[in-house]
Structures are given as structure tokens and as C-alpha cells.
PDB file of C-alpha atoms in Angstrom:
ATOM      1  CA  MET A   1     -23.351 -13.672  14.497  1.00 64.00           C
ATOM      2  CA  PRO A   2     -22.847 -11.776  10.905  1.00 66.00           C
ATOM      3  CA  LYS A   3     -20.193 -14.456   8.782  1.00 70.00           C
ATOM      4  CA  MET A   4     -16.253 -12.688   9.141  1.00 72.00           C
ATOM      5  CA  ARG A   5     -14.580 -11.304   5.826  1.00 67.00           C
ATOM      6  CA  LYS A   6     -10.742 -10.675   4.839  1.00 79.00           C
ATOM      7  CA  LYS A   7     -10.528  -7.553   4.264  1.00 74.00           C
ATOM      8  CA  SER A   8      -8.889  -9.072   1.263  1.00 79.00           C
ATOM      9  CA  ASP A   9     -11.844 -10.137  -0.025  1.00 86.00           C
ATOM     10  CA  LEU A  10     -13.603  -6.712   0.260  1.00 91.00           C
ATOM     11  CA  PRO A  11     -14.003  -4.366  -3.312  1.00 93.00           C
ATOM     12  CA  THR A  12     -11.880  -2.147  -4.065  1.00 95.00           C
ATOM     13  CA  LYS A  13     -12.256   1.674  -6.332  1.00 96.00           C
ATOM     14  CA  THR A  14     -10.083   3.867  -6.837  1.00 97.00           C
ATOM     15  CA  CYS A  15      -9.882   7.495  -5.634  1.00 97.00           C
ATOM     16  CA  LEU A  16     -10.946   9.775  -8.172  1.00 96.00           C
ATOM     17  CA  ALA A  17      -8.891  12.485  -6.851  1.00 95.00           C
ATOM     18  CA  CYS A  18      -5.385  10.625  -5.837  1.00 95.00           C
ATOM     19  CA  GLY A  19      -5.584   7.926  -6.965  1.00 96.00           C
ATOM     20  CA  LEU A  20      -5.280   5.175  -4.135  1.00 97.00           C
ATOM     21  CA  PRO A  21      -7.670   2.291  -4.053  1.00 96.00           C
ATOM     22  CA  PHE A  22      -9.387   2.206  -0.998  1.00 96.00           C
ATOM     23  CA  THR A  23     -11.578  -0.527   0.090  1.00 95.00           C
ATOM     24  CA  TRP A  24     -15.325  -1.021   0.155  1.00 94.00           C
ATOM     25  CA  ARG A  25     -16.256   0.148   4.002  1.00 93.00           C
ATOM     26  CA  LYS A  26     -20.013  -0.603   5.948  1.00 93.00           C
ATOM     27  CA  LYS A  27     -21.311   3.277   5.970  1.00 93.00           C
ATOM     28  CA  TRP A  28     -21.137   2.772   2.194  1.00 93.00           C
ATOM     29  CA  GLU A  29     -23.016  -0.180   1.990  1.00 92.00           C
ATOM     30  CA  ARG A  30     -25.948   1.364   0.629  1.00 94.00           C
ATOM     31  CA  ASP A  31     -24.131   3.636  -1.659  1.00 95.00           C
ATOM     32  CA  TRP A  32     -20.895   2.147  -2.774  1.00 95.00           C
ATOM     33  CA  ASP A  33     -21.943   2.511  -6.141  1.00 95.00           C
ATOM     34  CA  ASN A  34     -21.875   6.628  -6.105  1.00 96.00           C
ATOM     35  CA  VAL A  35     -18.677   6.435  -3.445  1.00 96.00           C
ATOM     36  CA  LYS A  36     -16.961   8.039  -6.008  1.00 96.00           C
ATOM     37  CA  TYR A  37     -13.654   9.457  -3.283  1.00 96.00           C
ATOM     38  CA  CYS A  38     -11.357   7.655  -0.370  1.00 95.00           C
ATOM     39  CA  SER A  39     -12.056  10.631   2.336  1.00 95.00           C
ATOM     40  CA  ASP A  40     -13.340  13.702   2.989  1.00 95.00           C
ATOM     41  CA  ARG A  41     -10.177  15.505   2.467  1.00 95.00           C
ATOM     42  CA  CYS A  42      -9.989  14.108  -1.425  1.00 95.00           C
ATOM     43  CA  ARG A  43     -13.460  15.135  -2.183  1.00 94.00           C
ATOM     44  CA  ALA A  44     -13.188  17.868  -0.634  1.00 95.00           C
ATOM     45  CA  ASN A  45     -10.304  18.679  -3.071  1.00 93.00           C
ATOM     46  CA  ALA A  46     -11.748  17.621  -6.070  1.00 89.00           C
ATOM     47  CA  LYS A  47     -15.134  19.717  -5.961  1.00 85.00           C
ATOM     48  CA  SER A  48     -12.597  22.764  -5.598  1.00 85.00           C
ATOM     49  CA  GLY A  49     -10.287  21.945  -8.165  1.00 78.00           C
ATOM     50  CA  GLY A  50      -7.459  21.049  -6.292  1.00 65.00           C
ATOM     51  CA  GLU A  51      -4.947  18.247  -7.354  1.00 60.00           C
ATOM     52  CA  GLY A  52      -5.321  15.814  -4.460  1.00 52.00           C
ATOM     53  CA  ARG A  53      -2.609  14.035  -3.018  1.00 55.00           C
ATOM     54  CA  GLY A  54       0.959  16.136  -2.514  1.00 55.00           C
ATOM     55  CA  THR A  55      -1.490  19.841  -2.139  1.00 51.00           C
ATOM     56  CA  GLN A  56      -1.886  21.376   1.136  1.00 50.00           C
TER      57      GLN A  56
END
């Protein structure tokens, strides 16, 4: 059985689009060094030249 980790023990980064912190996710395990955005929405906004948080 895998060892359980507290969320506070997981690594975090700051989203380049919205500036908010986000935490490591299992689905990013193999590619964590290349993850730059907290969500698909932020990634899409950044690539389209959007401002990120608050633009709708």
C-alpha cells in the first residue's frame, strides 16, 4: 500500500497566467518540471494573450 502524504507536504508552484499557487497532482508526476499553469483555462488564456484571472 502506498504511503499517504499530507497535501502540505506536496511541492507547489505559482501559475504563470493567474499568479496563484497550485499543488502537485498525480497526473503531473512524469512532467512536473514542465507544468507552468494551474488549469487548462489558464494555459489557454496565456496562449491567446489573455490576462488570466478575472478575464471572462
